[in-house]
Short mmCIF file of C-alpha atoms in Angstrom, two decimals:
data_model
loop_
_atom_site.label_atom_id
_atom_site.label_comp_id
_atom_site.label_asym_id
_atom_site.label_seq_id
_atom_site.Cartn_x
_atom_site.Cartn_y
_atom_site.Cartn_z
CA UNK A 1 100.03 164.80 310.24
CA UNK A 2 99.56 167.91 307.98
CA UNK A 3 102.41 169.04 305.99
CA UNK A 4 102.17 172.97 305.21
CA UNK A 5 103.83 174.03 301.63
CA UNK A 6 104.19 177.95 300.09
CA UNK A 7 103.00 177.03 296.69
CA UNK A 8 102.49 180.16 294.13
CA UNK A 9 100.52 182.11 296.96
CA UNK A 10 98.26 179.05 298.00
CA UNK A 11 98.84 176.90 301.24
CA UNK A 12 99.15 173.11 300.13
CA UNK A 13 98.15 170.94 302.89
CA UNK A 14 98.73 167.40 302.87
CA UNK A 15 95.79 166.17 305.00
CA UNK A 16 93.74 162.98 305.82
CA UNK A 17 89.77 163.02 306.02
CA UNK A 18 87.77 163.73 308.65
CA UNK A 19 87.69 161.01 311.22
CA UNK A 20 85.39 158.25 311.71
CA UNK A 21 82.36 158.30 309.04
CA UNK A 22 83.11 161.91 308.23
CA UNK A 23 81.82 165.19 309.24
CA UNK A 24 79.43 164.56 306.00
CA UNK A 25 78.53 161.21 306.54
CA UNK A 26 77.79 161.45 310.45
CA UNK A 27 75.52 164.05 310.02
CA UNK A 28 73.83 162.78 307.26
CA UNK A 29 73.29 159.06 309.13
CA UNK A 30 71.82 161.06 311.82
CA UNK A 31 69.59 163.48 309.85
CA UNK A 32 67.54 160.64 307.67
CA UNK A 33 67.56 158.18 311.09
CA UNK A 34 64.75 160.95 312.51
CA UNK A 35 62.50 159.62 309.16
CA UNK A 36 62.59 156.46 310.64
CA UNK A 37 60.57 157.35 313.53
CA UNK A 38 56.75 156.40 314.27
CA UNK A 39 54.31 159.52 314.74
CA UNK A 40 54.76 159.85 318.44
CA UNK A 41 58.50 160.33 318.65
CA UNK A 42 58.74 161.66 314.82
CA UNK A 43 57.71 165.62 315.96
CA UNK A 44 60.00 165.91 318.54
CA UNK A 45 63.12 164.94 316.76
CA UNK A 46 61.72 167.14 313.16
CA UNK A 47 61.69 170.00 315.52
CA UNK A 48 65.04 169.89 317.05
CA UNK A 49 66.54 167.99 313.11
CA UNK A 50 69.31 170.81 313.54
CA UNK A 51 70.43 170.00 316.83
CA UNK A 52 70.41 166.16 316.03
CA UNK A 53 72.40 166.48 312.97
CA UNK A 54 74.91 169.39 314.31
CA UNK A 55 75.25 167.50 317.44
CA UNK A 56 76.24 163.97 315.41
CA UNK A 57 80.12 164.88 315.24
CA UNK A 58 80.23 166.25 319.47
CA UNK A 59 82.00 162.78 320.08
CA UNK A 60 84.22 163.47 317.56
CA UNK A 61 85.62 166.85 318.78
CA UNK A 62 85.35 165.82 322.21
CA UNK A 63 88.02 163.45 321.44
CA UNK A 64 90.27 166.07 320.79
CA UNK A 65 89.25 167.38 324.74
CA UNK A 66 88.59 164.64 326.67
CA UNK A 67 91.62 161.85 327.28
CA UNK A 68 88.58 159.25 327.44
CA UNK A 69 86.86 159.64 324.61
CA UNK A 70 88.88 157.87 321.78
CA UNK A 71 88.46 154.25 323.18
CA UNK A 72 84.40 155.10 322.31
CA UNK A 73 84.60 154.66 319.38
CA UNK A 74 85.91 151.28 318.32
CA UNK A 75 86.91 147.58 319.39
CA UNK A 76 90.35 146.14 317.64
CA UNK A 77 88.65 142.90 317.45
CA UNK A 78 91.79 141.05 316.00
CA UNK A 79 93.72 142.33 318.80
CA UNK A 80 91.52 138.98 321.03
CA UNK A 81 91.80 136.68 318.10
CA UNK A 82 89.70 134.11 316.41
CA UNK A 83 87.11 134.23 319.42
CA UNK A 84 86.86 137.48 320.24
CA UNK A 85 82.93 137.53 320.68
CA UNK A 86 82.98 134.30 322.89
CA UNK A 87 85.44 135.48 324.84
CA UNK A 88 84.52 138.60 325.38
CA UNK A 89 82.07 139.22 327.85
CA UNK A 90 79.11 141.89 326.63
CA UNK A 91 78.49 142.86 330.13
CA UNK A 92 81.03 145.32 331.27
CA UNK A 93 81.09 144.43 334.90
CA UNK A 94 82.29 141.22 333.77
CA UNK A 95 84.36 142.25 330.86
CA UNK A 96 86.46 144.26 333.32
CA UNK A 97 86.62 141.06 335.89
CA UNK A 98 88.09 139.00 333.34
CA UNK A 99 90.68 141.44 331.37
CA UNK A 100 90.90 144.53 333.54
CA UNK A 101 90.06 147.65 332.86
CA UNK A 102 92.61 149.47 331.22
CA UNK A 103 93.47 146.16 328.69
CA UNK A 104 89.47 147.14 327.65
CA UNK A 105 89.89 150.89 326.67
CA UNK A 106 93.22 150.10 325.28
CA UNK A 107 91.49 148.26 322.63
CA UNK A 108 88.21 150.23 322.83
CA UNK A 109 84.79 150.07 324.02
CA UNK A 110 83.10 150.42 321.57
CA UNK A 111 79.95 148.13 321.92
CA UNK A 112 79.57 148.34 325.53
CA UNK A 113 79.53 151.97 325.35
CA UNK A 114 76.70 151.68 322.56
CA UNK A 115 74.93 149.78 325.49
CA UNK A 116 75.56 152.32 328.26
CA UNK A 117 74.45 155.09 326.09
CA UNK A 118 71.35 153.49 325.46
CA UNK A 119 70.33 153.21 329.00
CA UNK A 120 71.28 156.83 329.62
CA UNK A 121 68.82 157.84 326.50
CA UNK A 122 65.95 155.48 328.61
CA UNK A 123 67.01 157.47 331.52
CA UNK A 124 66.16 160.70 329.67
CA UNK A 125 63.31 159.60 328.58
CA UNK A 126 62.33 158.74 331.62
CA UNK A 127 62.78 161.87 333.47
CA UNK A 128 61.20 163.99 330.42
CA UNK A 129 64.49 165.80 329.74
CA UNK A 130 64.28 167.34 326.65
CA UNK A 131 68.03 168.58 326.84
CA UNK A 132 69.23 165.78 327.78
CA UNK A 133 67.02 163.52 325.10
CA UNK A 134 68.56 165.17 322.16
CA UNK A 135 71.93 165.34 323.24
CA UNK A 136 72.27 161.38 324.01
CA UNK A 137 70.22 160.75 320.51
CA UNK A 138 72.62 162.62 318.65
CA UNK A 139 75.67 161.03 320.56
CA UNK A 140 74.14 157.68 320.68
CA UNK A 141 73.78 157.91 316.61
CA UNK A 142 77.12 158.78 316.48
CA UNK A 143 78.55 155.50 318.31
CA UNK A 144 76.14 153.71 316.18
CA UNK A 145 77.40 154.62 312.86
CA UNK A 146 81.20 153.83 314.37
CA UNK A 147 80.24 150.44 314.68
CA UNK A 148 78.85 150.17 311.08
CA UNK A 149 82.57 150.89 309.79
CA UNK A 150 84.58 148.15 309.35
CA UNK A 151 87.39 150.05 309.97
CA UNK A 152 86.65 150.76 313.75
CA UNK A 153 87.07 146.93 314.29
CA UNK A 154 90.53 146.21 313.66
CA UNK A 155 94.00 147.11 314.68
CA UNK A 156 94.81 147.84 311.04
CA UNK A 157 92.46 150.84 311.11
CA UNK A 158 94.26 153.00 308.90
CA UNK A 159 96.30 150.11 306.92
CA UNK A 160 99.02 151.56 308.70
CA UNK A 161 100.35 147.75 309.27
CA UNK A 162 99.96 146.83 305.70
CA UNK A 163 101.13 149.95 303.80
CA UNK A 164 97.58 151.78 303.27
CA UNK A 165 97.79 154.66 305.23
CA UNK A 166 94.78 157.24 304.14
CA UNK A 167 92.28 154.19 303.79
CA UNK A 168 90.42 155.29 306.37
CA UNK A 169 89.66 158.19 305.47
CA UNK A 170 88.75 156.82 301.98
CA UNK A 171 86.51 154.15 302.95
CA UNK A 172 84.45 156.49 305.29
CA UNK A 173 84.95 160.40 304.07
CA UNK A 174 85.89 160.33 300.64
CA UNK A 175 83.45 157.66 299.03
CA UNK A 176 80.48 159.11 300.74
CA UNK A 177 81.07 162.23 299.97
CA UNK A 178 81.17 161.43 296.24
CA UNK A 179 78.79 159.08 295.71
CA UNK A 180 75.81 159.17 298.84
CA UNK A 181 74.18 161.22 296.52
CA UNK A 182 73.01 158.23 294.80
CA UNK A 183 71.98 155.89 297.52
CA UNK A 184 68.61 154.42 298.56
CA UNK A 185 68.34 156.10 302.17
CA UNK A 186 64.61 154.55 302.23
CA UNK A 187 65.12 151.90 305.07
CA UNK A 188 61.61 151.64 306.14
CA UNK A 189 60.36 152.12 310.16
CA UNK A 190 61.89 152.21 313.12
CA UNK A 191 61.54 148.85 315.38
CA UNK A 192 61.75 148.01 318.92
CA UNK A 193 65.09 146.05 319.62
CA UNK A 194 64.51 143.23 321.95
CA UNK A 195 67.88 142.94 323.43
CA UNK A 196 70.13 146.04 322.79
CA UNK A 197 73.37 144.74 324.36
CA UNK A 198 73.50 142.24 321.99
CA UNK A 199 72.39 144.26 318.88
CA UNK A 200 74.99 146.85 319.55
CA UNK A 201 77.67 143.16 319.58
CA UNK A 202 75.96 142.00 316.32
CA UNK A 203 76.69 144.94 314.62
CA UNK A 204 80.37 144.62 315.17
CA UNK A 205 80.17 140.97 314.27
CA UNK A 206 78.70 142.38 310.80
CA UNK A 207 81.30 145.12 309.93
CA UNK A 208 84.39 143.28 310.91
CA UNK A 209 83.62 140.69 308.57
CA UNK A 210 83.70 142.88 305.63
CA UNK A 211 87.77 143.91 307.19
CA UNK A 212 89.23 141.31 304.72
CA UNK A 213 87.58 142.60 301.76
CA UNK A 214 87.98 146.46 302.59
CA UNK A 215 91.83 145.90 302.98
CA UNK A 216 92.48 143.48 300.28
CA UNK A 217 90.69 144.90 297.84
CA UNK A 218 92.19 148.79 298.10
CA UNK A 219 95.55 146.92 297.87
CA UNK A 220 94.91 145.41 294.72
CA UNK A 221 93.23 148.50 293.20
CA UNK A 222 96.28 150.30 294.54
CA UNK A 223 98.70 148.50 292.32
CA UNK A 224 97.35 149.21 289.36
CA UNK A 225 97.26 152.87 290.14
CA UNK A 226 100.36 153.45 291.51
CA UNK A 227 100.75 157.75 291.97
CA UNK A 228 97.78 158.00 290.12
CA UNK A 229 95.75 157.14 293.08
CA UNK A 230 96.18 160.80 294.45
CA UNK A 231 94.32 164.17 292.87
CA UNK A 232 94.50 168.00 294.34
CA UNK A 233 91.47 169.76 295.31
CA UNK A 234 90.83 172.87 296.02
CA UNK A 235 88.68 173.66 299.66
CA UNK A 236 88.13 177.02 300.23
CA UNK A 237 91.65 178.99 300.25
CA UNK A 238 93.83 175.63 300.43
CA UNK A 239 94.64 173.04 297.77
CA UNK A 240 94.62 169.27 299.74
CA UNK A 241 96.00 166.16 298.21
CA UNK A 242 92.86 163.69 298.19
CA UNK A 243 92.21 159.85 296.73
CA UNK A 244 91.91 160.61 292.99
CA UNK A 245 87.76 160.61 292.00
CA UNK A 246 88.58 157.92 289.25
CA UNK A 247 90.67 155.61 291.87
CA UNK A 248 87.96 156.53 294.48
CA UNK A 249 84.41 155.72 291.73
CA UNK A 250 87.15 152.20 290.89
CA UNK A 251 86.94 151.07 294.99
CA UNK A 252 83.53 152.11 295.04
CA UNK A 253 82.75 149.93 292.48
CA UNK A 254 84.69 146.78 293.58
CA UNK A 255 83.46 147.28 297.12
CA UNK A 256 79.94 146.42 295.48
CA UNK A 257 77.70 148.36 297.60
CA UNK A 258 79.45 147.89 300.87
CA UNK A 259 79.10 151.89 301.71
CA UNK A 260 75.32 152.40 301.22
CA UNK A 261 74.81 149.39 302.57
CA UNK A 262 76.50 150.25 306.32
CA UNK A 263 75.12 153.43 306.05
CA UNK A 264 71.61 151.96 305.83
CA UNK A 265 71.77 149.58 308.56
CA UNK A 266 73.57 152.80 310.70
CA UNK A 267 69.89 155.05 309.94
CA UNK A 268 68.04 151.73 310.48
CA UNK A 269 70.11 150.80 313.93
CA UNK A 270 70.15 154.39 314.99
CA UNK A 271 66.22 155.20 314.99
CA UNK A 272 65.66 151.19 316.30
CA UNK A 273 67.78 152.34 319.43
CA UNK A 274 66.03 155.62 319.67
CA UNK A 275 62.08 153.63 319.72
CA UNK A 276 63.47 151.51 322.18
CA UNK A 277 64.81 153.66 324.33
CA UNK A 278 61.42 155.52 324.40
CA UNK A 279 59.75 152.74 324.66
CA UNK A 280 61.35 151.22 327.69
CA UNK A 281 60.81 154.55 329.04
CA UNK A 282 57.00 154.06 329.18
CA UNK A 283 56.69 155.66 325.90
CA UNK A 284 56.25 159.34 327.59
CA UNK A 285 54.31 162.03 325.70
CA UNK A 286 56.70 164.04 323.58
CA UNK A 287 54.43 166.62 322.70
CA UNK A 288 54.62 168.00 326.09
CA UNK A 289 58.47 168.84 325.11
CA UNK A 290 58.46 170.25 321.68
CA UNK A 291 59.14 173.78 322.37
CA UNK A 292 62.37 172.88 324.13
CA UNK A 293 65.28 175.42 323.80
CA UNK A 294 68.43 175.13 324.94
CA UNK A 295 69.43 177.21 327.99
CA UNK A 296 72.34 179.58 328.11
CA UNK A 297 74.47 176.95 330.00
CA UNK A 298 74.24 174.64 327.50
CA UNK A 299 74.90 176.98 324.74
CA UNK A 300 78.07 178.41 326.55
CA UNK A 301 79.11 174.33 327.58
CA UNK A 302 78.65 173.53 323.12
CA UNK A 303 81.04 176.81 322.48
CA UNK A 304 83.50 175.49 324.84
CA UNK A 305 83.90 172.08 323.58
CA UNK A 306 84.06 173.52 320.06
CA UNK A 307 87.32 175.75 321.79
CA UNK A 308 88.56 172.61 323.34
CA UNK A 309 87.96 170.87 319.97
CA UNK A 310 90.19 173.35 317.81
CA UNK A 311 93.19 173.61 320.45
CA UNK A 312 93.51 169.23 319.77
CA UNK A 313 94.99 169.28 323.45
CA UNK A 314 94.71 165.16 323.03
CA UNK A 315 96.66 163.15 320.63
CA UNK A 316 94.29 160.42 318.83
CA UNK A 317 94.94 157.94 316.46
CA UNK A 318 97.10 158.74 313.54
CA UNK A 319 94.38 158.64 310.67
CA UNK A 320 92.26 161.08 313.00
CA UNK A 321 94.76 164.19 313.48
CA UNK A 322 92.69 166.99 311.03
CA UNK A 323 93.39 170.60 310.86
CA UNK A 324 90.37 172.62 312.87
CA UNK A 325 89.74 175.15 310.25
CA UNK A 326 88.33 171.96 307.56
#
C-alpha cells in the first residue's frame, strides 16, 4: 500500500512496481513476439503493432474490475507440494472433478487458462474476426509472459513469507526496465506447437524451478546491503522510493541471465501460440482483414475498463496494489 508524505512541496510516495512483468516489460514481450511471425500472419499483426502492444496490460487492469481475473494469472505450485504436475490434472474438466472448483482459482489458473485462451484465439481465427483476433493475441501474450515469471508460481510471490516484500516488483519491473536495453530479443521464427496444453504446463515447470534461486539469492544480496538497497526517483511530479540501481545491476548480475532469458522464451512462446492458433484454424487469409478498425463499441467498452481500472474496485494481491496515475 502507498504511503503519501508532504515533503518540501513534492508528494513522496512509497510504492511497489507495476504488477506482473511490468507495464514496460508486457508490452515490450508483446511488441517483438509480432517479429516472430511467418509472412502470412506477419502483416496483420505489423498493422494493428499498437493495438497488440497497448492491449498487453488489459488483463492487468481488468483485475482491478473484474473479481475473476486475478486467479489468471498464476498457479502457487508449492501450495500442492512435491508433485504438483502429476497430480494435477491439465484438463480442467478433470482438474475441477478431483479438487473442486473454488480450491483451483484459490491457487490460480494459470496454465489452464493459457489453454482456454488459445482455443478462443483458434476460434477467432476461425470465424475471420479481426476484433476479436487481436484482442485474444494481445491477452493471450499477456498470460504467456505470467507464466515465464517465476514469481507467479509460488505462494511466496512477493517474499512476503520470508521477509522480501518488493521482490516482485524487482525481479519483473525494476530489472527490465534498467537493463532490457541490452538484451538479445533475436529469438528466431515462430513454430507450430504440437500440443499446447502441455506447452502452456511446461512452461510453469521451467519458471518455478528457477523460485529457489530468485528468493535465495535477493536474500543474500540483501544482507550485504542492508538500507542501502533502496534509492529515490523522481517520476513525473512525485519522488518514489525504488530498489537502489547499484543493488538492482548486483541481482542482475548474480541472477546470471535469468531475466533476458524468460523474456525470450515469453516472445518465442507467445508468437508459437499465435502460428498455432492460425494454423489450426485452417490458416485463413489475413490479408482479407488488414484494414480492420475498431468500432465505436469497442472503443467506448476499452475507455470503460480503463475507468474501472483507475477506481481499483477489487482488492488483489498485496505486491499488485499501484496508484492509477503511474
Amino acid at each position: 500500500m502507498r504511503k503519501t508524505l508532504l515533503l518540501t512541496g513534492i508528494s513522496l510516495i512509497m510504492v511497489s512496481f507495476r504488477p506482473m512483468w511490468g507495464f514496460f516489460a508486457h508490452e515490450k514481450i508483446n511488441r517483438l513476439a509480432i517479429f516472430t511471425l511467418p509472412p502470412a500472419l506477419i502483416g496483420f499483426y505489423k498493422q494493428n503493432i499498437d493495438f497488440i502492444t497497448d492491449e498487453a496490460v488489459s488483463p492487468d487492469k481488468r483485475r482491478y474490475a473484474v473479481e475473476e481475473e486475478a486467479p489468471r494469472h498464476y498457479l502457487d505450485v508449492d501450495h500442492y507440494g512435491d508433485s504438483t504436475f502429476t497430480k494435477l490434472s491439465h484438463d480442467w474438466h478433470q482438474a475441477v472433478a478431483a479438487y473442486g472448483e473454488d480450491k483451483l482459482v484459490a491457487y490460480g489458473i494459470l496454465p489452464w487458462h493459457i489453454f482456454q485462451m488459445y482455443q478462443r484465439l483458434r476460434d477467432a481465427f476461425m470465424v475471420k474476426d479481426p476484433g476479436r483476433i487481436l484482442r485474444v493475441s494481445a491477452e493471450l501474450g499477456h498470460y504467456i509472459a505470467d507464466a515465464n515469471v517465476p514469481l507467479h508460481t509460488t505462494q511466496n510471490y512477493n517474499g512476503q513469507l520470508t521477509g522480501q516484500e518488493g521482490i516482485h516488483g524487482l525481479w519483473e519491473s525494476r530489472l527490465p526496465e534498467l537493463f532490457s536495453g541490452g538484451y538479445d530479443f533475436f529469438v528466431g521464427h515462430a513454430e507450430y506447437i504440437d500440443d499446447p496444453r502441455e506447452a502452456a504446463w511446461q512452461a510453469i515447470v521451467s519458471s518455478h524451478q528457477h523460485v529457489k534461486t530468485v528468493l535465495m539469492e535477493e536474500k543474500k544480496l540483501a544482507s550485504r546491503y542492508e538500507e542501502k538497497r533502496y534509492a529515490f526517483e523522481t517520476r513525473g511530479n512525485v519522488t518514489v522510493k525504488v530498489f537502489a540501481p547499484e543493488y538492482s545491476r548486483d541481482y542482475h548480475r548474480i541472477l546470471g541471465g535469468m531475466v533476458e532469458k524468460q523474456m525470450r522464451t515469453s516472445i518465442k512462446m507467445i508468437g508459437d501460440f499465435w502460428y498455432t492458433a492460425w494454423v489450426d484454424a485452417g490458416q485463413p487469409d489475413l490479408k482479407l482483414l488488414i484494414d480492420y478498425k475498431p468500432t465505436e463499441a469497442e472503443l467506448r467498452n476499452d475507455r470503460e475498463r480503463l475507468r474501472l481500472w483507475k477506481e481499483n474496485r477489487h482488492r488483489v494481491r498485496e505486491h499488485e496494489e499501484v496508484s492509477s496515475d503511474q
